[in-house]
Amino acid sequence: MVITVGSSLPKTELFETSPDDKKTLADVFGMKTGILFGVPGAFTPTCDQTHLPSYLKDYEQLKAKGVEVIACMAVNDSFVMQAWGKATGAEGKIHMLADIKADTAKALGVDFDVTPVLGNVRCKRFAAVIRDGKIAAIEVEPDNVGASCTLAKISTNTSERDLLRG
């Protein structure tokens, strides 16, 4: 299934701080306005050096534009995601969500099989604006892993696409 603008959030389980900390995207976003972005893996070069840092750099600007919640999702375990959040300074700003079996990535239609390289199915690089429990806008990298259309600057740049306007 490929999720589109207007779709409700999938009810799949994610994990934040530990295997006991189960939640859904609805638990994380509620009826708030937020950004969910997905990455192929914690600590991987583009994810660690470019994608996540773009949201940290523009965090205050996104908040000023009305973004109430920011979450990052990857097919990793909760301990890796928590460690990555601490290592990058995302802790307390960005929800670091572990999609341990790629169920959420599959439900969103942003999964891809990179078993030969990374050992399993991973999440394509994407960014989505969530508003009132639904997808308000979504961008998926055309090559699954590049970072040309899903960085935070796209979310704040009205000349390319204002992801915050529903």
Short mmCIF file of N, CA and C in Angstrom, two decimals:
data_model
loop_
_atom_site.label_atom_id
_atom_site.label_comp_id
_atom_site.label_asym_id
_atom_site.label_seq_id
_atom_site.Cartn_x
_atom_site.Cartn_y
_atom_site.Cartn_z
N MET A 1 0.85 -1.19 0.00
CA MET A 1 0.00 0.00 0.00
C MET A 1 0.89 1.25 0.00
N VAL A 2 0.57 2.18 -0.84
CA VAL A 2 1.27 3.45 -0.85
C VAL A 2 0.34 4.49 -0.24
N ILE A 3 0.82 5.15 0.76
CA ILE A 3 0.00 6.16 1.45
C ILE A 3 0.04 7.45 0.64
N THR A 4 -1.07 8.15 0.62
CA THR A 4 -1.17 9.38 -0.14
C THR A 4 -1.71 10.50 0.74
N VAL A 5 -1.70 11.69 0.21
CA VAL A 5 -2.25 12.84 0.92
C VAL A 5 -3.70 12.53 1.28
N GLY A 6 -4.05 12.77 2.53
CA GLY A 6 -5.39 12.51 3.03
C GLY A 6 -5.53 11.18 3.73
N SER A 7 -4.53 10.30 3.59
CA SER A 7 -4.58 8.99 4.25
C SER A 7 -4.41 9.14 5.75
N SER A 8 -5.08 8.26 6.49
CA SER A 8 -4.88 8.19 7.93
C SER A 8 -3.55 7.51 8.22
N LEU A 9 -3.02 7.77 9.40
CA LEU A 9 -1.76 7.14 9.80
C LEU A 9 -1.98 5.66 10.06
N PRO A 10 -1.02 4.81 9.68
CA PRO A 10 -1.17 3.39 9.95
C PRO A 10 -1.13 3.12 11.46
N LYS A 11 -1.74 2.02 11.87
CA LYS A 11 -1.82 1.69 13.29
C LYS A 11 -0.74 0.68 13.70
N THR A 12 0.36 0.66 13.00
CA THR A 12 1.45 -0.26 13.28
C THR A 12 2.22 0.19 14.52
N GLU A 13 2.92 -0.77 15.14
CA GLU A 13 3.68 -0.47 16.36
C GLU A 13 5.09 0.01 16.03
N LEU A 14 5.50 1.02 16.76
CA LEU A 14 6.87 1.53 16.74
C LEU A 14 7.37 1.50 18.18
N PHE A 15 8.67 1.66 18.35
CA PHE A 15 9.26 1.66 19.68
C PHE A 15 10.15 2.88 19.80
N GLU A 16 10.09 3.54 20.97
CA GLU A 16 10.89 4.76 21.12
C GLU A 16 12.11 4.54 22.01
N THR A 17 11.93 4.39 23.28
CA THR A 17 13.09 4.34 24.18
C THR A 17 13.53 2.93 24.55
N SER A 18 12.64 1.94 24.36
CA SER A 18 12.96 0.56 24.71
C SER A 18 11.93 -0.36 24.07
N PRO A 19 12.16 -1.67 24.12
CA PRO A 19 11.16 -2.60 23.58
C PRO A 19 9.83 -2.55 24.34
N ASP A 20 9.82 -1.99 25.52
CA ASP A 20 8.57 -1.85 26.29
C ASP A 20 7.82 -0.57 25.94
N ASP A 21 8.46 0.34 25.23
CA ASP A 21 7.88 1.65 24.92
C ASP A 21 7.22 1.61 23.54
N LYS A 22 6.12 0.84 23.43
CA LYS A 22 5.40 0.70 22.17
C LYS A 22 4.47 1.88 21.96
N LYS A 23 4.40 2.33 20.71
CA LYS A 23 3.46 3.40 20.37
C LYS A 23 3.15 3.36 18.89
N THR A 24 2.07 4.01 18.53
CA THR A 24 1.70 4.16 17.12
C THR A 24 1.99 5.60 16.71
N LEU A 25 1.92 5.87 15.43
CA LEU A 25 2.10 7.25 14.97
C LEU A 25 1.00 8.14 15.55
N ALA A 26 -0.19 7.60 15.74
CA ALA A 26 -1.27 8.38 16.36
C ALA A 26 -0.92 8.75 17.79
N ASP A 27 -0.23 7.86 18.50
CA ASP A 27 0.22 8.19 19.86
C ASP A 27 1.22 9.34 19.84
N VAL A 28 2.11 9.34 18.86
CA VAL A 28 3.16 10.36 18.77
C VAL A 28 2.59 11.70 18.31
N PHE A 29 1.76 11.69 17.28
CA PHE A 29 1.28 12.94 16.67
C PHE A 29 -0.07 13.40 17.19
N GLY A 30 -0.91 12.49 17.65
CA GLY A 30 -2.25 12.89 18.08
C GLY A 30 -2.94 13.66 16.96
N MET A 31 -3.53 14.78 17.30
CA MET A 31 -4.19 15.64 16.31
C MET A 31 -3.35 16.89 16.05
N LYS A 32 -2.06 16.79 16.33
CA LYS A 32 -1.15 17.93 16.16
C LYS A 32 -0.61 17.99 14.74
N THR A 33 0.04 19.10 14.44
CA THR A 33 0.75 19.26 13.18
C THR A 33 2.20 18.84 13.42
N GLY A 34 2.70 18.00 12.55
CA GLY A 34 4.06 17.53 12.74
C GLY A 34 4.70 17.06 11.46
N ILE A 35 5.96 16.69 11.58
CA ILE A 35 6.71 16.14 10.46
C ILE A 35 7.25 14.79 10.87
N LEU A 36 6.99 13.81 10.03
CA LEU A 36 7.57 12.48 10.17
C LEU A 36 8.55 12.31 9.02
N PHE A 37 9.79 11.99 9.34
CA PHE A 37 10.72 11.69 8.26
C PHE A 37 11.35 10.33 8.49
N GLY A 38 11.57 9.64 7.41
CA GLY A 38 12.13 8.30 7.47
C GLY A 38 13.51 8.27 6.84
N VAL A 39 14.34 7.40 7.41
CA VAL A 39 15.71 7.25 6.93
C VAL A 39 16.04 5.77 6.78
N PRO A 40 16.97 5.42 5.89
CA PRO A 40 17.35 4.01 5.73
C PRO A 40 18.00 3.40 6.97
N GLY A 41 18.72 4.19 7.76
CA GLY A 41 19.33 3.62 8.96
C GLY A 41 20.04 4.63 9.82
N ALA A 42 19.92 4.43 11.12
CA ALA A 42 20.65 5.28 12.07
C ALA A 42 22.15 5.13 11.83
N PHE A 43 22.87 6.21 12.00
CA PHE A 43 24.32 6.25 11.89
C PHE A 43 24.85 5.99 10.48
N THR A 44 23.97 5.82 9.48
CA THR A 44 24.47 5.68 8.11
C THR A 44 24.88 7.07 7.61
N PRO A 45 25.81 7.16 6.68
CA PRO A 45 26.42 8.46 6.36
C PRO A 45 25.44 9.60 6.05
N THR A 46 24.57 9.46 5.07
CA THR A 46 23.68 10.58 4.73
C THR A 46 22.68 10.86 5.85
N CYS A 47 22.17 9.80 6.47
CA CYS A 47 21.21 9.98 7.57
C CYS A 47 21.84 10.74 8.73
N ASP A 48 23.06 10.36 9.07
CA ASP A 48 23.74 10.89 10.25
C ASP A 48 24.38 12.26 10.00
N GLN A 49 24.88 12.49 8.79
CA GLN A 49 25.61 13.72 8.51
C GLN A 49 24.78 14.80 7.83
N THR A 50 23.65 14.41 7.22
CA THR A 50 22.87 15.39 6.46
C THR A 50 21.39 15.43 6.85
N HIS A 51 20.70 14.29 6.79
CA HIS A 51 19.25 14.30 6.93
C HIS A 51 18.79 14.70 8.34
N LEU A 52 19.15 13.94 9.35
CA LEU A 52 18.76 14.29 10.73
C LEU A 52 19.29 15.66 11.13
N PRO A 53 20.56 15.99 10.83
CA PRO A 53 21.04 17.33 11.19
C PRO A 53 20.25 18.48 10.56
N SER A 54 19.66 18.26 9.38
CA SER A 54 18.87 19.34 8.77
C SER A 54 17.66 19.68 9.62
N TYR A 55 17.05 18.70 10.25
CA TYR A 55 15.90 18.96 11.12
C TYR A 55 16.33 19.58 12.44
N LEU A 56 17.48 19.21 12.93
CA LEU A 56 18.00 19.84 14.16
C LEU A 56 18.37 21.29 13.90
N LYS A 57 18.99 21.54 12.76
CA LYS A 57 19.40 22.91 12.41
C LYS A 57 18.18 23.82 12.26
N ASP A 58 17.12 23.31 11.65
CA ASP A 58 15.92 24.12 11.40
C ASP A 58 14.82 23.91 12.43
N TYR A 59 15.16 23.27 13.55
CA TYR A 59 14.17 22.93 14.57
C TYR A 59 13.35 24.15 15.03
N GLU A 60 14.02 25.22 15.40
CA GLU A 60 13.31 26.41 15.90
C GLU A 60 12.46 27.05 14.81
N GLN A 61 12.96 27.07 13.59
CA GLN A 61 12.20 27.63 12.47
C GLN A 61 10.95 26.79 12.20
N LEU A 62 11.07 25.47 12.26
CA LEU A 62 9.91 24.60 12.06
C LEU A 62 8.88 24.81 13.17
N LYS A 63 9.35 24.93 14.40
CA LYS A 63 8.44 25.19 15.53
C LYS A 63 7.72 26.52 15.32
N ALA A 64 8.44 27.53 14.87
CA ALA A 64 7.84 28.85 14.64
C ALA A 64 6.78 28.80 13.54
N LYS A 65 6.93 27.87 12.60
CA LYS A 65 5.95 27.73 11.52
C LYS A 65 4.76 26.86 11.92
N GLY A 66 4.72 26.43 13.18
CA GLY A 66 3.56 25.67 13.65
C GLY A 66 3.75 24.18 13.78
N VAL A 67 4.96 23.68 13.53
CA VAL A 67 5.21 22.25 13.70
C VAL A 67 5.31 21.96 15.20
N GLU A 68 4.44 21.09 15.67
CA GLU A 68 4.40 20.77 17.10
C GLU A 68 5.18 19.51 17.45
N VAL A 69 5.31 18.59 16.49
CA VAL A 69 5.97 17.31 16.73
C VAL A 69 6.84 16.99 15.53
N ILE A 70 8.06 16.53 15.80
CA ILE A 70 8.94 16.03 14.74
C ILE A 70 9.38 14.63 15.15
N ALA A 71 9.30 13.69 14.21
CA ALA A 71 9.69 12.32 14.50
C ALA A 71 10.51 11.76 13.34
N CYS A 72 11.51 10.98 13.70
CA CYS A 72 12.37 10.29 12.75
C CYS A 72 12.13 8.79 12.90
N MET A 73 11.99 8.10 11.79
CA MET A 73 11.71 6.67 11.81
C MET A 73 12.76 5.93 10.98
N ALA A 74 13.24 4.80 11.52
CA ALA A 74 14.17 3.95 10.78
C ALA A 74 13.93 2.50 11.17
N VAL A 75 14.32 1.59 10.29
CA VAL A 75 14.24 0.17 10.59
C VAL A 75 15.51 -0.19 11.36
N ASN A 76 15.46 0.06 12.63
CA ASN A 76 16.51 -0.26 13.59
C ASN A 76 15.82 -0.64 14.88
N ASP A 77 16.59 -1.04 15.90
CA ASP A 77 15.96 -1.31 17.19
C ASP A 77 15.93 -0.03 18.02
N SER A 78 15.14 -0.05 19.08
CA SER A 78 14.93 1.15 19.89
C SER A 78 16.21 1.62 20.57
N PHE A 79 17.10 0.69 20.92
CA PHE A 79 18.35 1.08 21.58
C PHE A 79 19.25 1.85 20.62
N VAL A 80 19.31 1.41 19.37
CA VAL A 80 20.10 2.11 18.35
C VAL A 80 19.52 3.50 18.11
N MET A 81 18.20 3.58 17.97
CA MET A 81 17.56 4.88 17.73
C MET A 81 17.77 5.83 18.90
N GLN A 82 17.66 5.31 20.12
CA GLN A 82 17.88 6.15 21.30
C GLN A 82 19.33 6.63 21.35
N ALA A 83 20.28 5.74 21.07
CA ALA A 83 21.70 6.12 21.07
C ALA A 83 21.98 7.16 19.98
N TRP A 84 21.36 7.00 18.83
CA TRP A 84 21.55 7.96 17.74
C TRP A 84 20.98 9.32 18.13
N GLY A 85 19.84 9.33 18.77
CA GLY A 85 19.26 10.59 19.25
C GLY A 85 20.17 11.30 20.23
N LYS A 86 20.75 10.54 21.15
CA LYS A 86 21.68 11.13 22.13
C LYS A 86 22.94 11.65 21.44
N ALA A 87 23.48 10.86 20.52
CA ALA A 87 24.74 11.21 19.85
C ALA A 87 24.61 12.46 18.99
N THR A 88 23.42 12.72 18.46
CA THR A 88 23.23 13.85 17.55
C THR A 88 22.62 15.08 18.20
N GLY A 89 22.18 14.94 19.44
CA GLY A 89 21.51 16.05 20.11
C GLY A 89 20.03 16.13 19.80
N ALA A 90 19.47 15.08 19.20
CA ALA A 90 18.04 15.06 18.86
C ALA A 90 17.17 14.74 20.07
N GLU A 91 17.75 14.14 21.08
CA GLU A 91 16.98 13.74 22.26
C GLU A 91 16.25 14.94 22.86
N GLY A 92 14.95 14.77 23.09
CA GLY A 92 14.14 15.85 23.64
C GLY A 92 13.56 16.78 22.60
N LYS A 93 14.01 16.66 21.36
CA LYS A 93 13.50 17.49 20.27
C LYS A 93 12.76 16.65 19.23
N ILE A 94 13.39 15.57 18.85
CA ILE A 94 12.85 14.72 17.78
C ILE A 94 12.59 13.33 18.36
N HIS A 95 11.38 12.82 18.15
CA HIS A 95 11.07 11.44 18.55
C HIS A 95 11.85 10.51 17.64
N MET A 96 12.63 9.62 18.22
CA MET A 96 13.43 8.67 17.46
C MET A 96 12.72 7.32 17.51
N LEU A 97 12.05 6.96 16.42
CA LEU A 97 11.16 5.81 16.40
C LEU A 97 11.76 4.62 15.66
N ALA A 98 11.76 3.47 16.33
CA ALA A 98 12.28 2.24 15.76
C ALA A 98 11.14 1.44 15.14
N ASP A 99 11.26 1.17 13.87
CA ASP A 99 10.31 0.35 13.12
C ASP A 99 10.97 -1.01 12.95
N ILE A 100 11.00 -1.81 14.01
CA ILE A 100 11.89 -2.96 14.09
C ILE A 100 11.67 -4.02 13.00
N LYS A 101 10.45 -4.18 12.53
CA LYS A 101 10.17 -5.18 11.48
C LYS A 101 9.75 -4.53 10.16
N ALA A 102 9.94 -3.24 10.05
CA ALA A 102 9.57 -2.46 8.85
C ALA A 102 8.06 -2.46 8.61
N ASP A 103 7.26 -2.75 9.63
CA ASP A 103 5.80 -2.78 9.45
C ASP A 103 5.25 -1.41 9.09
N THR A 104 5.76 -0.36 9.72
CA THR A 104 5.26 0.99 9.42
C THR A 104 5.73 1.43 8.04
N ALA A 105 6.99 1.15 7.72
CA ALA A 105 7.50 1.47 6.38
C ALA A 105 6.66 0.77 5.31
N LYS A 106 6.33 -0.49 5.54
CA LYS A 106 5.50 -1.24 4.58
C LYS A 106 4.11 -0.64 4.49
N ALA A 107 3.51 -0.29 5.62
CA ALA A 107 2.16 0.29 5.63
C ALA A 107 2.12 1.64 4.92
N LEU A 108 3.22 2.38 4.99
CA LEU A 108 3.31 3.67 4.31
C LEU A 108 3.71 3.53 2.84
N GLY A 109 4.18 2.33 2.47
CA GLY A 109 4.65 2.12 1.10
C GLY A 109 6.03 2.70 0.85
N VAL A 110 6.83 2.81 1.91
CA VAL A 110 8.17 3.38 1.78
C VAL A 110 9.26 2.37 2.17
N ASP A 111 8.98 1.10 2.00
CA ASP A 111 9.96 0.06 2.30
C ASP A 111 10.71 -0.32 1.03
N PHE A 112 11.94 -0.76 1.19
CA PHE A 112 12.69 -1.30 0.06
C PHE A 112 13.70 -2.30 0.58
N ASP A 113 13.96 -3.33 -0.23
CA ASP A 113 14.80 -4.44 0.19
C ASP A 113 16.26 -4.17 -0.16
N VAL A 114 17.05 -4.00 0.86
CA VAL A 114 18.50 -3.82 0.69
C VAL A 114 19.25 -4.91 1.46
N THR A 115 18.67 -6.10 1.46
CA THR A 115 19.26 -7.23 2.18
C THR A 115 20.72 -7.46 1.80
N PRO A 116 21.10 -7.41 0.52
CA PRO A 116 22.51 -7.66 0.18
C PRO A 116 23.48 -6.64 0.79
N VAL A 117 23.01 -5.43 1.04
CA VAL A 117 23.90 -4.37 1.52
C VAL A 117 23.75 -4.12 3.03
N LEU A 118 22.51 -4.02 3.51
CA LEU A 118 22.26 -3.68 4.91
C LEU A 118 21.61 -4.81 5.71
N GLY A 119 21.34 -5.94 5.07
CA GLY A 119 20.88 -7.11 5.79
C GLY A 119 19.38 -7.31 5.92
N ASN A 120 18.58 -6.33 5.49
CA ASN A 120 17.13 -6.47 5.63
C ASN A 120 16.39 -5.41 4.82
N VAL A 121 15.08 -5.41 4.97
CA VAL A 121 14.25 -4.37 4.38
C VAL A 121 14.45 -3.10 5.18
N ARG A 122 14.54 -1.97 4.51
CA ARG A 122 14.72 -0.68 5.18
C ARG A 122 13.65 0.30 4.72
N CYS A 123 13.72 1.47 5.29
CA CYS A 123 12.79 2.55 4.98
C CYS A 123 13.43 3.46 3.92
N LYS A 124 12.66 3.79 2.90
CA LYS A 124 13.12 4.79 1.94
C LYS A 124 13.22 6.13 2.66
N ARG A 125 14.04 7.00 2.13
CA ARG A 125 14.13 8.33 2.70
C ARG A 125 12.89 9.12 2.27
N PHE A 126 12.14 9.63 3.26
CA PHE A 126 10.92 10.37 2.97
C PHE A 126 10.67 11.41 4.05
N ALA A 127 9.78 12.33 3.76
CA ALA A 127 9.31 13.30 4.75
C ALA A 127 7.82 13.51 4.51
N ALA A 128 7.07 13.55 5.61
CA ALA A 128 5.62 13.76 5.51
C ALA A 128 5.18 14.76 6.55
N VAL A 129 4.26 15.60 6.16
CA VAL A 129 3.62 16.50 7.11
C VAL A 129 2.36 15.80 7.58
N ILE A 130 2.20 15.75 8.89
CA ILE A 130 1.04 15.13 9.53
C ILE A 130 0.19 16.25 10.11
N ARG A 131 -1.09 16.21 9.80
CA ARG A 131 -2.00 17.21 10.36
C ARG A 131 -3.30 16.51 10.71
N ASP A 132 -3.73 16.66 11.96
CA ASP A 132 -5.00 16.07 12.42
C ASP A 132 -5.08 14.57 12.14
N GLY A 133 -3.97 13.87 12.34
CA GLY A 133 -3.95 12.42 12.20
C GLY A 133 -3.93 11.91 10.77
N LYS A 134 -3.68 12.79 9.82
CA LYS A 134 -3.65 12.39 8.41
C LYS A 134 -2.40 12.94 7.72
N ILE A 135 -2.06 12.33 6.60
CA ILE A 135 -0.95 12.81 5.80
C ILE A 135 -1.40 14.06 5.05
N ALA A 136 -0.75 15.19 5.31
CA ALA A 136 -1.09 16.44 4.63
C ALA A 136 -0.21 16.66 3.40
N ALA A 137 1.01 16.11 3.43
CA ALA A 137 1.94 16.19 2.29
C ALA A 137 2.98 15.11 2.49
N ILE A 138 3.52 14.60 1.41
CA ILE A 138 4.57 13.58 1.52
C ILE A 138 5.51 13.70 0.33
N GLU A 139 6.78 13.54 0.60
CA GLU A 139 7.82 13.52 -0.43
C GLU A 139 8.67 12.28 -0.18
N VAL A 140 8.95 11.52 -1.22
CA VAL A 140 9.80 10.34 -1.13
C VAL A 140 10.96 10.52 -2.10
N GLU A 141 12.16 10.26 -1.63
CA GLU A 141 13.32 10.40 -2.51
C GLU A 141 13.18 9.43 -3.68
N PRO A 142 13.38 9.91 -4.91
CA PRO A 142 13.18 9.06 -6.08
C PRO A 142 14.13 7.86 -6.14
N ASP A 143 15.32 8.00 -5.57
CA ASP A 143 16.26 6.87 -5.59
C ASP A 143 16.28 6.14 -4.25
N ASN A 144 15.34 6.44 -3.38
CA ASN A 144 15.16 5.82 -2.06
C ASN A 144 16.11 6.32 -0.99
N VAL A 145 17.31 6.72 -1.34
CA VAL A 145 18.31 7.03 -0.33
C VAL A 145 18.91 8.43 -0.43
N GLY A 146 18.82 9.09 -1.57
CA GLY A 146 19.38 10.43 -1.71
C GLY A 146 18.68 11.40 -0.78
N ALA A 147 19.16 12.61 -0.74
CA ALA A 147 18.56 13.60 0.17
C ALA A 147 18.33 14.92 -0.56
N SER A 148 17.64 14.84 -1.68
CA SER A 148 17.40 16.07 -2.44
C SER A 148 16.06 16.72 -2.13
N CYS A 149 15.05 15.95 -1.75
CA CYS A 149 13.72 16.54 -1.57
C CYS A 149 13.12 16.32 -0.19
N THR A 150 13.87 15.75 0.75
CA THR A 150 13.28 15.44 2.06
C THR A 150 13.99 16.09 3.23
N LEU A 151 14.90 17.00 2.96
CA LEU A 151 15.58 17.69 4.05
C LEU A 151 14.65 18.73 4.67
N ALA A 152 14.97 19.17 5.86
CA ALA A 152 14.14 20.15 6.55
C ALA A 152 13.98 21.42 5.74
N LYS A 153 14.98 21.81 4.97
CA LYS A 153 14.87 23.05 4.20
C LYS A 153 13.69 23.00 3.23
N ILE A 154 13.36 21.82 2.73
CA ILE A 154 12.20 21.70 1.84
C ILE A 154 10.92 21.96 2.63
N SER A 155 10.90 21.53 3.86
CA SER A 155 9.71 21.71 4.68
C SER A 155 9.47 23.17 5.04
N THR A 156 10.47 24.00 4.90
CA THR A 156 10.32 25.41 5.25
C THR A 156 10.44 26.34 4.05
N ASN A 157 10.65 25.78 2.87
CA ASN A 157 10.89 26.58 1.67
C ASN A 157 9.61 26.66 0.84
N THR A 158 8.93 27.80 0.90
CA THR A 158 7.65 27.92 0.20
C THR A 158 7.81 28.01 -1.31
N SER A 159 9.00 28.34 -1.81
CA SER A 159 9.15 28.44 -3.26
C SER A 159 9.17 27.05 -3.91
N GLU A 160 9.56 26.02 -3.20
CA GLU A 160 9.58 24.67 -3.77
C GLU A 160 8.28 23.92 -3.47
N ARG A 161 7.89 23.86 -2.22
CA ARG A 161 6.62 23.25 -1.82
C ARG A 161 6.44 23.49 -0.34
N ASP A 162 5.39 24.17 0.00
CA ASP A 162 5.15 24.46 1.40
C ASP A 162 4.45 23.26 2.03
N LEU A 163 5.24 22.38 2.63
CA LEU A 163 4.69 21.17 3.22
C LEU A 163 3.83 21.46 4.44
N LEU A 164 3.88 22.67 4.93
CA LEU A 164 3.12 22.97 6.14
C LEU A 164 1.77 23.60 5.84
N ARG A 165 1.48 23.81 4.60
CA ARG A 165 0.18 24.37 4.24
C ARG A 165 -0.71 23.22 3.76
N GLY A 166 -1.79 22.95 4.47
CA GLY A 166 -2.65 21.80 4.17
C GLY A 166 -3.60 22.01 3.04
#
